[in-house]
Tab-separated table of C-alpha atoms and ligand atoms in Angstrom:
chain	number	residue	atom	x	y	z
A	1	MET	CA	0.000	0.000	0.000
A	2	LYS	CA	2.853	2.350	0.843
A	3	HIS	CA	3.901	3.449	-2.653
A	4	GLN	CA	0.680	2.623	-4.543
A	5	PHE	CA	-0.146	6.272	-5.257
A	6	LYS	CA	3.305	7.836	-5.098
A	7	GLY	CA	3.520	10.852	-7.423
A	8	LYS	CA	-0.269	11.179	-7.719
A	9	ARG	CA	-2.058	14.409	-6.857
A	10	VAL	CA	-5.516	13.936	-5.324
A	11	LEU	CA	-8.393	16.272	-4.462
A	12	VAL	CA	-11.063	14.984	-2.073
A	13	THR	CA	-14.103	17.203	-1.508
A	14	GLY	CA	-15.465	17.070	2.049
A	15	GLY	CA	-12.270	15.529	3.415
A	16	SER	CA	-12.421	16.938	6.936
A	17	ARG	CA	-14.341	14.066	8.531
A	18	GLY	CA	-16.329	10.880	7.886
A	19	ILE	CA	-15.827	8.923	4.668
A	20	GLY	CA	-13.860	11.775	3.042
A	21	ALA	CA	-11.304	11.834	5.874
A	22	ALA	CA	-10.773	8.067	5.480
A	23	ILE	CA	-10.238	8.556	1.731
A	24	VAL	CA	-7.673	11.306	2.367
A	25	THR	CA	-5.901	9.008	4.844
A	26	ARG	CA	-5.914	6.078	2.408
A	27	PHE	CA	-4.321	8.142	-0.375
A	28	ALA	CA	-1.742	9.698	1.958
A	29	GLN	CA	-0.834	6.202	3.208
A	30	GLY	CA	-0.312	5.266	-0.436
A	31	GLY	CA	2.118	8.161	-0.929
A	32	ALA	CA	-0.149	10.604	-2.825
A	33	ASP	CA	-0.135	14.351	-2.248
A	34	VAL	CA	-3.589	15.375	-1.100
A	35	ALA	CA	-5.866	18.414	-1.127
A	36	LEU	CA	-9.156	18.381	0.742
A	37	THR	CA	-12.074	20.761	0.906
A	38	TYR	CA	-14.432	21.434	3.788
A	39	SER	CA	-17.276	23.838	4.466
A	40	ASN	CA	-17.212	24.586	8.213
A	41	SER	CA	-14.781	22.315	10.063
A	42	ALA	CA	-11.548	24.311	9.719
A	43	LYS	CA	-9.906	22.685	12.745
A	44	ARG	CA	-10.703	19.150	11.637
A	45	ALA	CA	-9.514	19.934	8.122
A	46	GLU	CA	-6.194	21.171	9.551
A	47	ASP	CA	-5.951	18.008	11.678
A	48	MET	CA	-6.300	15.954	8.489
A	49	VAL	CA	-3.540	18.019	6.840
A	50	GLU	CA	-1.261	17.305	9.820
A	51	LEU	CA	-2.109	13.600	9.684
A	52	ALA	CA	-1.256	13.443	5.970
A	53	LYS	CA	1.963	15.451	6.378
A	54	ASN	CA	3.035	13.068	9.127
A	55	LEU	CA	2.720	10.292	6.546
A	56	GLY	CA	5.306	12.151	4.463
A	57	VAL	CA	3.163	13.710	1.717
A	58	LYS	CA	2.155	17.247	0.750
A	59	ALA	CA	-1.287	18.199	2.036
A	60	ILE	CA	-3.518	21.275	1.909
A	61	ALA	CA	-7.003	22.139	3.162
A	62	ILE	CA	-9.258	24.488	1.197
A	63	GLN	CA	-12.433	26.078	2.523
A	64	ALA	CA	-14.961	25.702	-0.318
A	65	ASP	CA	-18.718	25.373	0.019
A	66	SER	CA	-19.741	22.832	-2.614
A	67	ALA	CA	-23.053	24.701	-3.030
A	68	ASP	CA	-21.028	27.553	-4.553
A	69	ALA	CA	-19.867	26.590	-8.055
A	70	ASN	CA	-17.197	29.316	-8.157
A	71	ALA	CA	-15.738	28.081	-4.868
A	72	VAL	CA	-15.555	24.547	-6.281
A	73	ILE	CA	-13.712	25.764	-9.398
A	74	ALA	CA	-11.354	27.837	-7.233
A	75	ALA	CA	-10.617	24.736	-5.093
A	76	VAL	CA	-9.598	22.777	-8.191
A	77	GLU	CA	-7.383	25.646	-9.407
A	78	HIS	CA	-5.806	25.965	-5.954
A	79	THR	CA	-5.074	22.226	-5.897
A	80	VAL	CA	-3.420	22.382	-9.312
A	81	SER	CA	-1.252	25.355	-8.379
A	82	GLU	CA	-0.213	23.946	-4.974
A	83	LEU	CA	0.296	20.290	-5.918
A	84	GLY	CA	1.475	20.885	-9.498
A	85	GLY	CA	-1.486	19.157	-11.169
A	86	ILE	CA	-4.333	16.762	-10.457
A	87	ASP	CA	-4.529	13.037	-11.241
A	88	ILE	CA	-7.425	11.860	-9.063
A	89	LEU	CA	-10.626	13.706	-8.083
A	90	VAL	CA	-12.926	12.270	-5.419
A	91	ASN	CA	-16.305	13.998	-5.242
A	92	ASN	CA	-17.298	13.011	-1.720
A	93	ALA	CA	-18.910	16.092	-0.103
A	94	GLY	CA	-22.606	15.523	0.335
A	95	VAL	CA	-25.635	16.362	2.424
A	96	ALA	CA	-28.523	14.112	3.453
A	97	LEU	CA	-31.508	16.377	4.047
A	98	MET	CA	-34.572	14.341	4.966
A	99	ALA	CA	-38.133	15.407	5.749
A	100	PRO	CA	-41.658	14.228	5.029
A	101	LEU	CA	-42.938	15.295	1.617
A	102	GLU	CA	-45.292	17.944	3.005
A	103	GLU	CA	-42.478	19.565	5.028
A	104	PHE	CA	-39.591	19.349	2.565
A	105	THR	CA	-38.560	22.910	1.601
A	106	LEU	CA	-37.509	24.140	-1.832
A	107	GLU	CA	-34.399	25.564	-0.196
A	108	ASP	CA	-33.366	22.064	0.917
A	109	PHE	CA	-34.263	20.657	-2.501
A	110	ASP	CA	-31.957	23.210	-4.184
A	111	LYS	CA	-29.162	22.703	-1.651
A	112	THR	CA	-29.264	18.931	-2.133
A	113	LEU	CA	-28.923	19.280	-5.880
A	114	ALA	CA	-26.241	21.995	-5.642
A	115	VAL	CA	-23.987	19.996	-3.278
A	116	ASN	CA	-24.700	16.389	-4.283
A	117	VAL	CA	-25.004	16.834	-8.053
A	118	ARG	CA	-24.016	20.231	-9.488
A	119	ALA	CA	-20.730	20.385	-7.538
A	120	VAL	CA	-19.788	16.936	-8.862
A	121	PHE	CA	-20.294	18.146	-12.432
A	122	VAL	CA	-18.486	21.450	-11.815
A	123	ALA	CA	-15.454	19.836	-10.121
A	124	THR	CA	-15.262	17.189	-12.846
A	125	GLN	CA	-15.379	19.817	-15.584
A	126	ALA	CA	-12.701	21.929	-13.877
A	127	ALA	CA	-10.365	19.055	-12.885
A	128	SER	CA	-10.588	17.000	-16.075
A	129	LYS	CA	-9.062	19.912	-18.029
A	130	TYR	CA	-5.798	19.238	-16.205
A	131	MET	CA	-5.913	15.434	-16.144
A	132	GLN	CA	-3.665	13.268	-18.274
A	133	GLN	CA	-4.170	9.729	-19.585
A	134	GLY	CA	-4.868	7.514	-16.544
A	135	GLY	CA	-6.800	10.232	-14.693
A	136	ARG	CA	-9.455	9.050	-12.270
A	137	ILE	CA	-12.744	10.602	-11.103
A	138	ILE	CA	-14.674	8.847	-8.331
A	139	ASN	CA	-17.956	10.074	-6.877
A	140	ILE	CA	-19.463	8.936	-3.602
A	141	GLY	CA	-23.043	8.067	-4.482
A	142	SER	CA	-25.274	5.946	-2.270
A	143	THR	CA	-27.063	2.630	-2.172
A	144	ASN	CA	-30.161	4.849	-1.945
A	145	ALA	CA	-29.810	5.382	-5.696
A	146	GLU	CA	-31.055	1.781	-5.942
A	147	ARG	CA	-33.247	1.447	-2.879
A	148	MET	CA	-34.809	4.024	-0.529
A	149	PRO	CA	-36.778	1.951	1.947
A	150	VAL	CA	-38.024	4.778	4.209
A	151	ALA	CA	-40.147	7.902	3.718
A	152	GLY	CA	-38.561	11.358	3.630
A	153	GLY	CA	-35.519	10.461	1.564
A	154	GLY	CA	-36.829	10.984	-1.945
A	155	VAL	CA	-34.754	14.058	-2.760
A	156	TYR	CA	-31.551	12.512	-1.381
A	157	ALA	CA	-32.197	9.318	-3.372
A	158	MET	CA	-32.857	11.364	-6.507
A	159	SER	CA	-29.558	13.227	-6.098
A	160	LYS	CA	-27.610	9.955	-5.862
A	161	SER	CA	-29.522	8.402	-8.791
A	162	ALA	CA	-28.555	11.473	-10.831
A	163	LEU	CA	-24.888	10.522	-10.367
A	164	GLN	CA	-25.551	7.153	-12.026
A	165	GLY	CA	-26.683	8.872	-15.218
A	166	LEU	CA	-23.935	11.461	-14.954
A	167	VAL	CA	-21.071	8.928	-14.909
A	168	LYS	CA	-22.572	6.985	-17.799
A	169	GLY	CA	-22.606	10.085	-19.987
A	170	LEU	CA	-19.324	11.570	-18.796
A	171	ALA	CA	-17.514	8.248	-19.262
A	172	ARG	CA	-18.111	8.840	-22.992
A	173	ASP	CA	-16.656	12.358	-22.839
A	174	LEU	CA	-13.592	11.268	-20.874
A	175	GLY	CA	-12.963	7.796	-22.323
A	176	PRO	CA	-11.126	8.989	-25.443
A	177	ARG	CA	-8.641	10.744	-23.140
A	178	GLY	CA	-8.032	7.608	-21.038
A	179	ILE	CA	-9.762	9.072	-17.963
A	180	THR	CA	-12.261	6.939	-16.013
A	181	ILE	CA	-15.251	8.127	-13.965
A	182	ASN	CA	-17.245	5.925	-11.567
A	183	ASN	CA	-19.451	5.994	-8.482
A	184	VAL	CA	-18.951	4.147	-5.217
A	185	GLN	CA	-22.355	3.560	-3.615
A	186	PRO	CA	-22.035	2.956	0.139
A	187	GLY	CA	-24.703	1.508	2.347
A	188	PRO	CA	-25.048	2.768	5.921
A	189	VAL	CA	-21.624	3.841	7.205
A	190	ASN	CA	-20.968	5.003	10.733
A	191	THR	CA	-20.339	8.785	10.446
A	192	GLU	CA	-21.898	11.940	11.846
A	193	MET	CA	-24.280	11.883	8.866
A	194	ASN	CA	-25.551	8.444	9.863
A	195	PRO	CA	-24.439	7.426	13.375
A	196	GLU	CA	-24.653	3.761	14.207
A	197	SER	CA	-25.724	4.745	17.721
A	198	SER	CA	-29.051	6.213	16.499
A	199	GLU	CA	-32.414	4.451	16.842
A	200	PHE	CA	-32.790	4.649	13.064
A	201	ALA	CA	-29.685	2.434	12.712
A	202	GLU	CA	-31.592	-0.631	13.933
A	203	THR	CA	-34.194	-0.124	11.186
A	204	LEU	CA	-31.454	0.171	8.569
A	205	LYS	CA	-29.660	-2.969	9.772
A	206	GLY	CA	-32.863	-4.867	9.117
A	207	PHE	CA	-32.522	-4.090	5.395
A	208	MET	CA	-28.998	-5.451	5.045
A	209	ALA	CA	-27.720	-8.906	4.185
A	210	LEU	CA	-24.728	-8.409	6.498
A	211	SER	CA	-26.790	-6.655	9.186
A	212	ARG	CA	-24.046	-4.268	10.240
A	213	TYR	CA	-22.855	-0.765	9.394
A	214	GLY	CA	-19.900	-0.358	7.074
A	215	THR	CA	-16.715	1.357	8.172
A	216	VAL	CA	-15.250	4.421	6.505
A	217	GLU	CA	-12.146	2.349	5.669
A	218	GLU	CA	-14.276	-0.168	3.739
A	219	ILE	CA	-15.492	2.667	1.498
A	220	ALA	CA	-12.007	4.170	1.144
A	221	SER	CA	-10.636	0.830	-0.025
A	222	MET	CA	-13.137	0.640	-2.890
A	223	VAL	CA	-12.190	4.205	-3.840
A	224	ALA	CA	-8.524	3.154	-3.791
A	225	TYR	CA	-9.329	0.233	-6.099
A	226	LEU	CA	-11.082	2.502	-8.612
A	227	ALA	CA	-8.154	4.941	-8.458
A	228	SER	CA	-5.607	2.198	-9.086
A	229	THR	CA	-4.152	1.066	-12.407
A	230	GLU	CA	-5.875	-2.302	-11.837
A	231	ALA	CA	-9.251	-0.594	-12.413
A	232	GLY	CA	-8.232	0.797	-15.805
A	233	TYR	CA	-11.090	-0.963	-17.636
A	234	VAL	CA	-13.851	0.196	-15.232
A	235	THR	CA	-15.716	3.344	-16.258
A	236	GLY	CA	-19.279	4.645	-16.183
A	237	ALA	CA	-20.012	2.176	-13.377
A	238	SER	CA	-21.755	2.461	-10.019
A	239	LEU	CA	-20.242	-0.074	-7.616
A	240	MET	CA	-21.960	-1.070	-4.387
A	241	ALA	CA	-20.258	-1.334	-0.994
A	242	ASP	CA	-23.475	-1.673	0.979
A	243	GLY	CA	-23.546	-4.887	2.996
A	244	GLY	CA	-26.245	-6.157	0.655
A	245	PHE	CA	-28.644	-3.277	1.405
A	246	SER	CA	-29.750	-3.213	-2.239
A	247	ALA	CA	-29.542	-6.979	-2.783
B	1	LIG	N1	-22.659	7.783	6.044
B	1	LIG	C1	-23.449	7.062	5.274
B	1	LIG	O1	-24.197	6.189	5.738
B	1	LIG	C2	-23.445	7.275	3.787
B	1	LIG	C3	-24.077	6.311	2.991
B	1	LIG	C4	-24.088	6.470	1.607
B	1	LIG	C5	-23.485	7.565	1.042
B	1	LIG	N2	-22.885	8.499	1.832
B	1	LIG	C6	-22.264	9.637	1.152
B	1	LIG	O2	-20.893	9.722	1.509
B	1	LIG	C7	-20.460	11.078	1.454
B	1	LIG	C8	-19.793	11.445	2.773
B	1	LIG	O3	-20.736	11.224	3.815
B	1	LIG	P1	-20.324	11.144	5.362
B	1	LIG	O4	-21.217	10.142	5.984
B	1	LIG	O5	-18.859	11.037	5.512
B	1	LIG	O6	-20.841	12.602	5.829
B	1	LIG	P2	-20.384	13.534	7.033
B	1	LIG	O7	-19.854	12.721	8.138
B	1	LIG	O8	-21.553	14.430	7.260
B	1	LIG	O9	-19.171	14.392	6.389
B	1	LIG	C9	-19.460	15.220	5.304
B	1	LIG	C10	-18.197	15.849	4.762
B	1	LIG	O10	-18.582	16.653	3.637
B	1	LIG	C11	-18.302	18.012	3.924
B	1	LIG	N3	-19.371	18.853	3.426
B	1	LIG	C12	-20.691	18.808	3.733
B	1	LIG	N4	-21.347	19.783	3.091
B	1	LIG	C13	-20.416	20.450	2.367
B	1	LIG	C14	-20.456	21.577	1.515
B	1	LIG	N5	-21.609	22.230	1.258
B	1	LIG	N6	-19.309	22.004	0.952
B	1	LIG	C15	-18.131	21.370	1.198
B	1	LIG	N7	-18.022	20.309	2.009
B	1	LIG	C16	-19.164	19.873	2.590
B	1	LIG	C17	-18.155	18.124	5.420
B	1	LIG	O11	-17.348	19.255	5.718
B	1	LIG	P3	-17.470	20.043	7.140
B	1	LIG	O12	-16.792	19.140	8.135
B	1	LIG	O13	-16.769	21.324	6.933
B	1	LIG	O14	-18.931	20.190	7.406
B	1	LIG	C18	-17.517	16.775	5.747
B	1	LIG	O15	-16.129	16.793	5.467
B	1	LIG	C19	-21.698	11.907	1.127
B	1	LIG	O16	-21.739	12.178	-0.252
B	1	LIG	C20	-22.846	10.989	1.518
B	1	LIG	O17	-24.031	11.266	0.824
B	1	LIG	C21	-22.843	8.380	3.187
C-alpha cells in the first residue's frame, strides 16, 4: 500500500471528517499528495492536513462550500497550483436532508442538488481539463440510488440516482482521453451523517444482508481500487459497498 499512489495528486471534496477523511488518509498512506475541501470544520480539516503530512506527503485544506460553483472551481485551481497538477478527483462532499414530503422545503431541494449533483459536475469539468491519460474521477453516491426503503428520503435518493446517469454520460466524454469516472455507492456507514448509535440504525440494519454498518475504511478501499491502475477498464459504473442493502 505504501507506494501505490506515489507521485499522484488527489483532491477529495469534504475531506475533513467521515468517509472523506478516510479517503484522504488512504491516499496519503499510499504516498499521494492530497488536497481536501471542507465547508465549516476548519480545525478538523487542519488536523487531516497534519495527519497526511506526518505520513510524508504534501497536504492542503481548502475552505470551499460545494453549493457555490465558483468556490468549487477555485478549489480545483488551488489544488493544481499547490500540488502541481491533479490526477485523481474524489467527489465526496454531500448532504442528506430528509423530511416528510409535506415539510420538505424548496431551499433544501436546491441545496441537495447543488452539493450532491451540481458540484460533482463542476469539479469534474474543472479538474478534467488538467488530467492526463490515466486520470481518475470517483464520486461517492449511495445505495439509496437503488433502494430508498423509508419515507422522507426521496430528494436525497434522486440526487444519488442522478450521479448514475452522470457517470454513464461523462464516461463517454472522458474515455477517449483515457480518464475513467465511476461511483462508489455505500450503504449505511458510521459517520456523523448516519451514526450507528441512532435508533434509526436498527431499522437500517434490518434491510442489510450483512446486518451491520460499514466502516469508513471499507469505502475508502473501494475508492482506492477505482483509483488504481488495476481498475483501468472500469468506467461509467456504479459499484456497491453496501452490505447487501440493495440486494
Ligand atoms: N454515512 C453514510 O451512511 C453514507 C451512505 C451512503 C453515502 N454516503 C455519502 O458519503 C459522502 C460522505 O458522507 P459522510 O457520511 O462522511 O458525511 P459527514 O460525516 O456528514 O461528512 C461530510 C463531509 O462533507 C463536507 N461537506 C458537507 N457539506 C459540504 C459543503 N456544502 N461544501 C463542502 N463540504 C461539505 C463536510 O465538511 P465540514 O466538516 O466542513 O462540514 C464533511 O467533510 C456523502 O456524499 C454521503 O451522501 C454516506
